[in-house]
Amino acid sequence: MRSSPLGLTVLSLLHLQPLHPYGIQRLIKQWGKDQVVNVSQRASLYRTIDRLLEAGLITVRETSRDQQYPERTVYDVTDAGRTTTREWLREMLVAPRAEYPEFPAALSFTMMLLPHEVAADLSARASQVRSQLAELEASAEGARQLALPRVTMLEDEYRRAVLTAELDWLDAVTSDLRSGALTWDFESLAALARSAS
């Protein structure tokens, strides 16, 4: 089985205690891991659990039925799952992967818009980034009040650093767009593309 952020999350949480899928999903949200792992659809969590089970990385510990709830299957991590968790974690920490987020893809074709449109859009993005930074700061304050160990919030530190760098870049580019230091002409770019083909 190939590593995945959600697979790593499930394995890591099962290291702490055996859990059923609802318990896994609840812990992901309680610990704020839903900010770094996509669990917006419950089906993706169940698919990941099925793949981990097929790969022998987790096992069914028990299945119980309560009159108030549907049947619940509790999963536990296997020895192979413990080994795999460490391997995936170290691989993800060491080796940057080629990821293809949509923002850089959109940036690569900003020439399709007018400079003042791009300035407005990047300013709007900067406002959203500022809001995200404020949310992260509030989360950090909550962690400090709960006396959570720093290691439990490293992903938030990283996200804060990345968002701060993005905000600095957005402000600089927006400034260049507004001053005219960064501009373009679509027809000139189209002519350049035609001459290259």
Backbone as numpy.savetxt, mean C-alpha at the origin, in Angstrom:
# Nx Ny Nz CAx CAy CAz Cx Cy Cz
4.29 -20.78 -4.16 3.45 -19.59 -4.16 4.33 -18.36 -4.16
3.98 -17.38 -5.00 4.71 -16.12 -5.05 4.33 -15.25 -3.86
5.29 -14.45 -3.43 5.02 -13.55 -2.31 4.04 -12.47 -2.73
3.30 -11.97 -1.75 2.39 -10.86 -1.97 2.24 -10.13 -0.65
1.96 -8.83 -0.69 1.76 -8.11 0.57 0.64 -8.70 1.43
-0.47 -9.09 0.80 -1.57 -9.65 1.57 -1.20 -11.02 2.13
-0.51 -11.84 1.34 -0.06 -13.14 1.83 0.88 -12.99 3.02
1.80 -12.05 2.92 2.72 -11.79 4.03 1.96 -11.33 5.27
0.95 -10.49 5.07 0.16 -9.98 6.18 -0.58 -11.11 6.89
-1.22 -11.98 6.11 -1.96 -13.10 6.71 -1.00 -14.01 7.49
0.12 -14.37 6.87 1.07 -15.23 7.56 1.59 -14.58 8.84
1.90 -13.29 8.76 2.44 -12.59 9.94 1.43 -12.55 11.07
0.18 -12.28 10.76 -0.85 -12.23 11.81 -1.09 -13.60 12.41
-0.99 -14.65 11.59 -1.17 -16.00 12.11 0.01 -16.44 12.98
1.14 -15.76 12.86 2.25 -16.02 13.78 1.86 -15.64 15.20
1.02 -14.62 15.33 0.65 -14.11 16.64 -0.35 -15.02 17.35
-1.30 -15.55 16.57 -2.32 -16.45 17.12 -3.14 -17.03 15.99
-3.74 -18.21 16.19 -4.65 -18.75 15.17 -5.86 -17.81 15.04
-6.32 -17.62 13.81 -7.42 -16.68 13.55 -8.33 -17.20 12.45
-9.57 -16.74 12.46 -10.47 -16.98 11.34 -10.40 -15.74 10.44
-10.88 -15.82 9.19 -10.73 -14.69 8.26 -11.27 -13.37 8.79
-12.40 -13.40 9.49 -12.93 -12.15 10.03 -11.96 -11.54 11.04
-11.36 -12.40 11.88 -10.38 -11.94 12.86 -9.15 -11.34 12.19
-8.73 -11.95 11.09 -7.59 -11.43 10.33 -7.93 -10.04 9.78
-9.10 -9.95 9.17 -9.53 -8.67 8.59 -9.66 -7.59 9.67
-10.20 -7.97 10.82 -10.37 -7.01 11.91 -9.01 -6.50 12.42
-8.05 -7.43 12.58 -6.71 -7.01 13.03 -6.03 -6.12 12.01
-6.18 -6.43 10.73 -5.59 -5.60 9.68 -6.09 -4.17 9.82
-7.38 -4.01 10.03 -7.94 -2.66 10.17 -7.55 -2.02 11.49
-7.63 -2.77 12.59 -7.29 -2.21 13.90 -5.85 -1.72 13.94
-4.96 -2.44 13.31 -3.55 -2.09 13.36 -3.16 -1.12 12.24
-4.14 -0.71 11.42 -3.86 0.25 10.35 -3.11 -0.33 9.17
-3.04 -1.64 9.08 -2.31 -2.27 7.97 -3.09 -2.16 6.66
-4.39 -1.80 6.74 -5.18 -1.60 5.53 -4.72 -0.35 4.77
-3.84 0.45 5.38 -3.28 1.61 4.68 -2.12 1.21 3.76
-1.58 0.01 3.97 -0.44 -0.43 3.16 -0.70 -1.75 2.44
-1.80 -2.42 2.78 -2.16 -3.68 2.14 -3.61 -3.57 1.67
-3.85 -3.91 0.43 -5.19 -3.79 -0.14 -6.07 -4.96 0.28
-7.00 -4.67 1.20 -7.97 -5.68 1.63 -9.37 -5.12 1.49
-9.57 -4.30 0.48 -10.87 -3.66 0.30 -11.96 -4.66 -0.05
-11.58 -5.77 -0.66 -12.58 -6.79 -1.00 -12.29 -8.06 -0.19
-13.30 -8.51 0.52 -13.14 -9.70 1.35 -12.75 -10.91 0.50
-13.22 -10.94 -0.76 -12.91 -12.08 -1.63 -11.41 -12.24 -1.83
-10.67 -11.13 -1.90 -9.22 -11.24 -2.10 -8.56 -11.86 -0.87
-9.07 -11.58 0.31 -8.54 -12.20 1.53 -8.80 -13.71 1.50
-10.01 -14.11 1.11 -10.33 -15.54 1.06 -9.50 -16.26 -0.01
-9.28 -15.60 -1.15 -8.44 -16.21 -2.20 -7.01 -16.40 -1.70
-6.50 -15.40 -0.99 -5.15 -15.50 -0.45 -5.07 -16.63 0.57
-6.06 -16.73 1.44 -6.08 -17.82 2.42 -6.11 -19.16 1.71
-6.92 -19.30 0.66 -6.98 -20.56 -0.09 -5.63 -20.91 -0.70
-4.93 -19.91 -1.27 -3.62 -20.16 -1.88 -2.59 -20.56 -0.82
-2.63 -19.89 0.33 -1.70 -20.24 1.41 -1.97 -21.66 1.92
-3.24 -22.03 1.98 -3.63 -23.38 2.42 -3.14 -24.42 1.42
-3.38 -24.16 0.12 -2.94 -25.09 -0.93 -1.42 -25.25 -0.94
-0.70 -24.18 -0.62 0.77 -24.22 -0.62 1.32 -24.85 0.66
0.44 -25.17 1.61 0.90 -25.79 2.85 1.53 -24.80 3.82
1.27 -23.51 3.63 1.86 -22.49 4.49 0.99 -22.20 5.71
-0.30 -22.54 5.60 -1.20 -22.47 6.74 -2.00 -23.77 6.77
-2.64 -24.01 7.89 -3.45 -25.21 8.04 -4.73 -24.85 8.79
-5.74 -25.69 8.64 -6.99 -25.50 9.37 -6.78 -26.03 10.78
-6.97 -25.17 11.74 -6.83 -25.59 13.14 -8.14 -26.15 13.65
-9.25 -25.48 13.33 -10.57 -25.98 13.74 -11.64 -25.28 12.93
-12.78 -25.91 12.88 -13.96 -25.32 12.27 -15.06 -25.37 13.30
-15.69 -24.24 13.54 -16.74 -24.19 14.56 -17.99 -23.53 14.00
-19.10 -23.85 14.62 -20.36 -23.24 14.21 -21.04 -22.71 15.45
-21.45 -21.46 15.36 -22.19 -20.81 16.44 -23.54 -20.45 15.84
-24.59 -20.50 16.63 -25.92 -20.22 16.10 -26.02 -18.80 15.54
-25.28 -17.87 16.12 -25.37 -16.48 15.67 -24.52 -16.19 14.44
-23.53 -17.03 14.18 -22.58 -16.76 13.09 -22.53 -17.94 12.13
-22.11 -17.67 10.90 -21.90 -18.80 9.98 -20.68 -19.61 10.44
-20.48 -20.74 9.82 -19.35 -21.59 10.16 -18.04 -20.81 10.05
-17.19 -20.96 11.05 -15.92 -20.24 11.07 -14.77 -21.23 11.07
-13.86 -21.02 10.14 -12.66 -21.84 10.07 -11.51 -21.03 10.65
-10.82 -21.61 11.62 -9.68 -20.97 12.25 -8.42 -21.56 11.63
-7.51 -20.67 11.21 -6.27 -21.08 10.54 -5.08 -20.85 11.45
-4.04 -21.64 11.22 -2.79 -21.51 11.96 -1.65 -21.60 10.94
-0.53 -20.99 11.25 0.62 -21.02 10.36 1.37 -22.34 10.57
1.90 -22.91 9.50 2.69 -24.14 9.58 4.17 -23.78 9.71
5.00 -24.78 9.95 6.44 -24.54 10.00 6.94 -24.00 8.66
6.41 -24.58 7.57 6.78 -24.08 6.24 6.33 -22.62 6.08
5.18 -22.28 6.64 4.69 -20.91 6.59 5.57 -19.96 7.38
6.09 -20.42 8.51 6.99 -19.59 9.31 8.28 -19.30 8.53
8.80 -20.33 7.89 10.01 -20.15 7.10 9.75 -19.23 5.92
8.64 -19.45 5.23 8.29 -18.64 4.07 8.06 -17.18 4.46
7.44 -16.94 5.59 7.21 -15.57 6.05 8.53 -14.82 6.16
9.51 -15.45 6.78 10.83 -14.81 6.94 11.47 -14.56 5.57
11.37 -15.56 4.68 11.97 -15.40 3.34 11.30 -14.25 2.59
9.97 -14.22 2.57 9.25 -13.16 1.86 9.57 -11.79 2.45
9.56 -11.73 3.77 9.80 -10.46 4.44 11.19 -9.93 4.11
12.19 -10.77 4.19 13.55 -10.33 3.90 13.70 -9.96 2.42
13.07 -10.71 1.53 13.11 -10.40 0.10 12.46 -9.04 -0.17
11.30 -8.79 0.45 10.60 -7.52 0.23 11.36 -6.34 0.82
12.07 -6.56 1.92 12.85 -5.49 2.52 14.09 -5.15 1.71
14.70 -6.16 1.10 15.99 -5.97 0.42 15.84 -5.52 -1.02
14.97 -6.17 -1.78 14.96 -5.99 -3.23 13.82 -5.09 -3.70
14.14 -3.88 -4.19 13.08 -3.05 -4.77 12.48 -3.73 -5.99
11.17 -3.72 -6.07 10.48 -4.32 -7.22 10.03 -3.23 -8.17
9.94 -3.60 -9.42 9.38 -2.69 -10.41 7.87 -2.66 -10.21
7.39 -1.59 -9.60 5.96 -1.43 -9.41 5.50 -0.36 -10.39
4.26 -0.42 -10.79 3.77 0.49 -11.81 2.55 1.26 -11.30
2.77 2.17 -10.33 1.64 2.97 -9.85 1.16 3.93 -10.92
-0.09 4.36 -10.80 -0.66 5.17 -11.87 -0.16 6.61 -11.90
0.28 7.17 -10.77 0.72 8.57 -10.78 1.91 8.80 -11.71
2.99 8.00 -11.63 4.08 8.20 -12.59 3.65 7.99 -14.04
2.72 7.06 -14.26 2.22 6.84 -15.62 1.50 8.09 -16.11
0.69 8.70 -15.24 -0.02 9.93 -15.61 0.98 11.06 -15.86
2.01 11.15 -14.99 3.02 12.20 -15.17 3.71 12.09 -16.52
3.90 10.85 -16.98 4.63 10.66 -18.24 3.86 11.18 -19.45
2.57 11.50 -19.27 1.78 12.04 -20.38 1.13 13.37 -20.04
1.71 14.11 -19.12 1.14 15.42 -18.78 1.14 16.36 -19.97
1.95 16.07 -20.97 1.99 16.92 -22.17 0.65 16.96 -22.90
-0.26 16.04 -22.55 -1.57 16.02 -23.18 -2.47 17.14 -22.63
-2.05 17.74 -21.53 -2.80 18.83 -20.91 -2.04 20.14 -21.09
-2.70 21.22 -20.77 -2.04 22.52 -20.81 -1.31 22.74 -19.48
-0.22 23.49 -19.49 0.55 23.71 -18.25 -0.31 24.21 -17.09
-1.24 25.13 -17.34 -2.05 25.63 -16.22 -2.98 24.55 -15.67
-3.40 23.60 -16.52 -4.24 22.49 -16.05 -3.42 21.56 -15.14
-2.18 21.29 -15.56 -1.31 20.43 -14.76 -1.01 21.10 -13.42
-0.76 22.41 -13.45 -0.49 23.14 -12.20 -1.69 23.01 -11.25
-2.89 23.16 -11.77 -4.08 23.05 -10.93 -4.23 21.63 -10.38
-4.01 20.64 -11.23 -4.16 19.25 -10.79 -3.10 18.87 -9.75
-1.86 19.30 -9.97 -0.81 18.98 -9.01 -1.02 19.72 -7.69
-1.58 20.94 -7.76 -1.91 21.67 -6.53 -3.00 20.93 -5.75
-3.99 20.40 -6.48 -5.05 19.63 -5.82 -4.48 18.37 -5.19
-3.55 17.72 -5.88 -2.90 16.52 -5.32 -2.11 16.90 -4.07
-1.41 18.03 -4.12 -0.63 18.47 -2.96 -1.53 18.68 -1.75
-2.72 19.20 -1.97 -3.67 19.38 -0.85 -4.04 18.04 -0.24
-4.25 17.04 -1.10 -4.59 15.71 -0.60 -3.42 15.08 0.15
-2.21 15.31 -0.36 -1.02 14.78 0.31 -0.87 15.43 1.69
-1.13 16.73 1.77 -1.07 17.42 3.07 -2.08 16.79 4.05
-3.26 16.47 3.55 -4.28 15.82 4.40 -3.81 14.45 4.86
-3.20 13.69 3.97 -2.69 12.37 4.34 -1.60 12.49 5.40
-0.73 13.50 5.24 0.32 13.71 6.23 -0.27 14.06 7.59
-1.33 14.87 7.60 -1.98 15.23 8.86 -2.59 13.98 9.51
-3.19 13.10 8.70 -3.76 11.85 9.23 -2.67 10.97 9.83
-1.53 10.90 9.14 -0.42 10.09 9.65 0.11 10.66 10.96
0.16 11.97 11.06 0.62 12.59 12.30 -0.35 12.29 13.44
-1.64 12.34 13.14 -2.64 12.00 14.16 -2.50 10.54 14.59
-2.24 9.67 13.62 -2.04 8.24 13.92 -0.79 8.05 14.78
0.27 8.79 14.47 1.50 8.69 15.25 1.27 9.17 16.67
0.49 10.22 16.81 0.17 10.72 18.16 -0.61 9.67 18.94
-1.56 9.01 18.28 -2.31 7.94 18.93 -1.41 6.80 19.36
-0.45 6.45 18.51 0.51 5.39 18.85 1.37 5.78 20.04
1.76 7.06 20.08 2.56 7.53 21.22 1.75 7.45 22.51
0.48 7.82 22.44 -0.36 7.76 23.64 -0.57 6.32 24.11
-0.62 5.39 23.17 -0.78 3.97 23.53 0.56 3.33 23.90
1.63 4.09 23.75 2.99 3.60 24.01 3.33 2.38 23.15
2.86 2.41 21.88 3.18 1.32 20.96 4.66 1.38 20.61
5.30 0.24 20.50 6.71 0.24 20.11 6.86 0.80 18.68
7.95 1.49 18.44 8.20 2.12 17.14 8.11 1.11 16.00
8.57 -0.11 16.24 8.60 -1.12 15.17 7.21 -1.39 14.61
6.16 -1.18 15.40 4.80 -1.44 14.90 4.31 -0.35 13.97
5.04 0.76 13.90 4.60 1.90 13.08 5.61 2.28 12.00
6.56 1.40 11.69 7.58 1.74 10.70 6.99 2.06 9.33
5.91 1.37 8.97 5.31 1.65 7.66 4.76 3.06 7.61
4.26 3.56 8.74 3.77 4.94 8.76 4.92 5.94 8.66
6.04 5.63 9.32 7.23 6.49 9.18 7.65 6.57 7.72
7.68 5.41 7.07 8.07 5.36 5.65 7.10 6.15 4.80
5.81 5.92 5.01 4.81 6.65 4.22 4.92 8.15 4.45
5.20 8.55 5.68 5.35 9.98 5.98 6.56 10.55 5.22
7.67 9.82 5.21 8.86 10.28 4.49 8.60 10.39 2.99
7.93 9.38 2.44 7.62 9.38 1.00 6.66 10.52 0.66
5.62 10.69 1.47 4.66 11.76 1.21 5.29 13.14 1.37
6.19 13.29 2.32 6.89 14.57 2.50 7.73 14.88 1.27
8.46 13.88 0.78 9.27 14.07 -0.43 8.37 14.38 -1.62
7.23 13.68 -1.74 6.31 13.95 -2.84 5.77 15.37 -2.76
5.43 15.80 -1.57 4.89 17.15 -1.39 5.92 18.21 -1.78
7.17 18.00 -1.38 8.23 18.94 -1.77 8.35 19.00 -3.29
8.30 17.84 -3.93 8.41 17.78 -5.40 7.21 18.45 -6.06
6.01 18.15 -5.57 4.79 18.76 -6.13 4.85 20.28 -6.03
5.27 20.79 -4.87 5.35 22.24 -4.69 6.37 22.85 -5.65
7.51 22.19 -5.84 8.55 22.71 -6.74 8.08 22.72 -8.20
7.46 21.63 -8.63 6.99 21.56 -10.02 5.86 22.54 -10.25
4.94 22.64 -9.32 3.84 23.59 -9.45 4.36 25.02 -9.54
5.37 25.31 -8.74 5.99 26.64 -8.80 6.60 26.89 -10.18
7.29 25.89 -10.72 7.88 26.04 -12.07 6.81 26.20 -13.14
5.70 25.49 -12.99 4.61 25.62 -13.96 4.01 27.03 -13.90
3.80 27.51 -12.71 3.18 28.85 -12.55 4.10 29.97 -13.01
5.41 29.79 -12.82 6.35 30.85 -13.23 6.68 30.79 -14.71
6.33 29.67 -15.36 6.66 29.50 -16.78 8.00 28.84 -17.00
8.71 28.48 -15.92 9.99 27.79 -16.06 9.80 26.39 -16.65
8.61 25.81 -16.46 8.26 24.52 -17.06 7.04 24.74 -17.93
7.23 24.53 -19.23 6.12 24.70 -20.17 6.37 23.81 -21.37
5.38 23.67 -22.23 5.52 22.84 -23.43 4.45 23.26 -24.43
4.68 22.79 -25.61 3.75 23.03 -26.71 3.44 21.68 -27.33
2.17 21.29 -27.30 1.78 19.96 -27.77 2.18 19.73 -29.22
1.97 20.71 -30.07 2.29 20.53 -31.50 3.77 20.25 -31.69
4.63 20.92 -30.96 6.08 20.67 -31.07 6.41 19.25 -30.63
5.77 18.79 -29.55 6.01 17.43 -29.08 5.49 16.40 -30.08
4.33 16.67 -30.69 3.78 15.76 -31.70 4.71 15.69 -32.91
5.26 16.83 -33.32 6.19 16.86 -34.46 7.45 16.07 -34.11
7.92 16.19 -32.87 9.09 15.44 -32.43 8.81 13.93 -32.48
7.62 13.53 -32.06 7.26 12.11 -32.10 7.19 11.61 -33.53
6.64 12.42 -34.44 6.53 12.02 -35.85 7.91 11.87 -36.47
8.83 12.75 -36.13 10.17 12.69 -36.71 10.95 11.49 -36.20
10.60 11.00 -35.02 11.30 9.84 -34.44 10.79 8.53 -35.01
9.62 8.53 -35.66 9.06 7.25 -36.13 9.39 7.00 -37.58
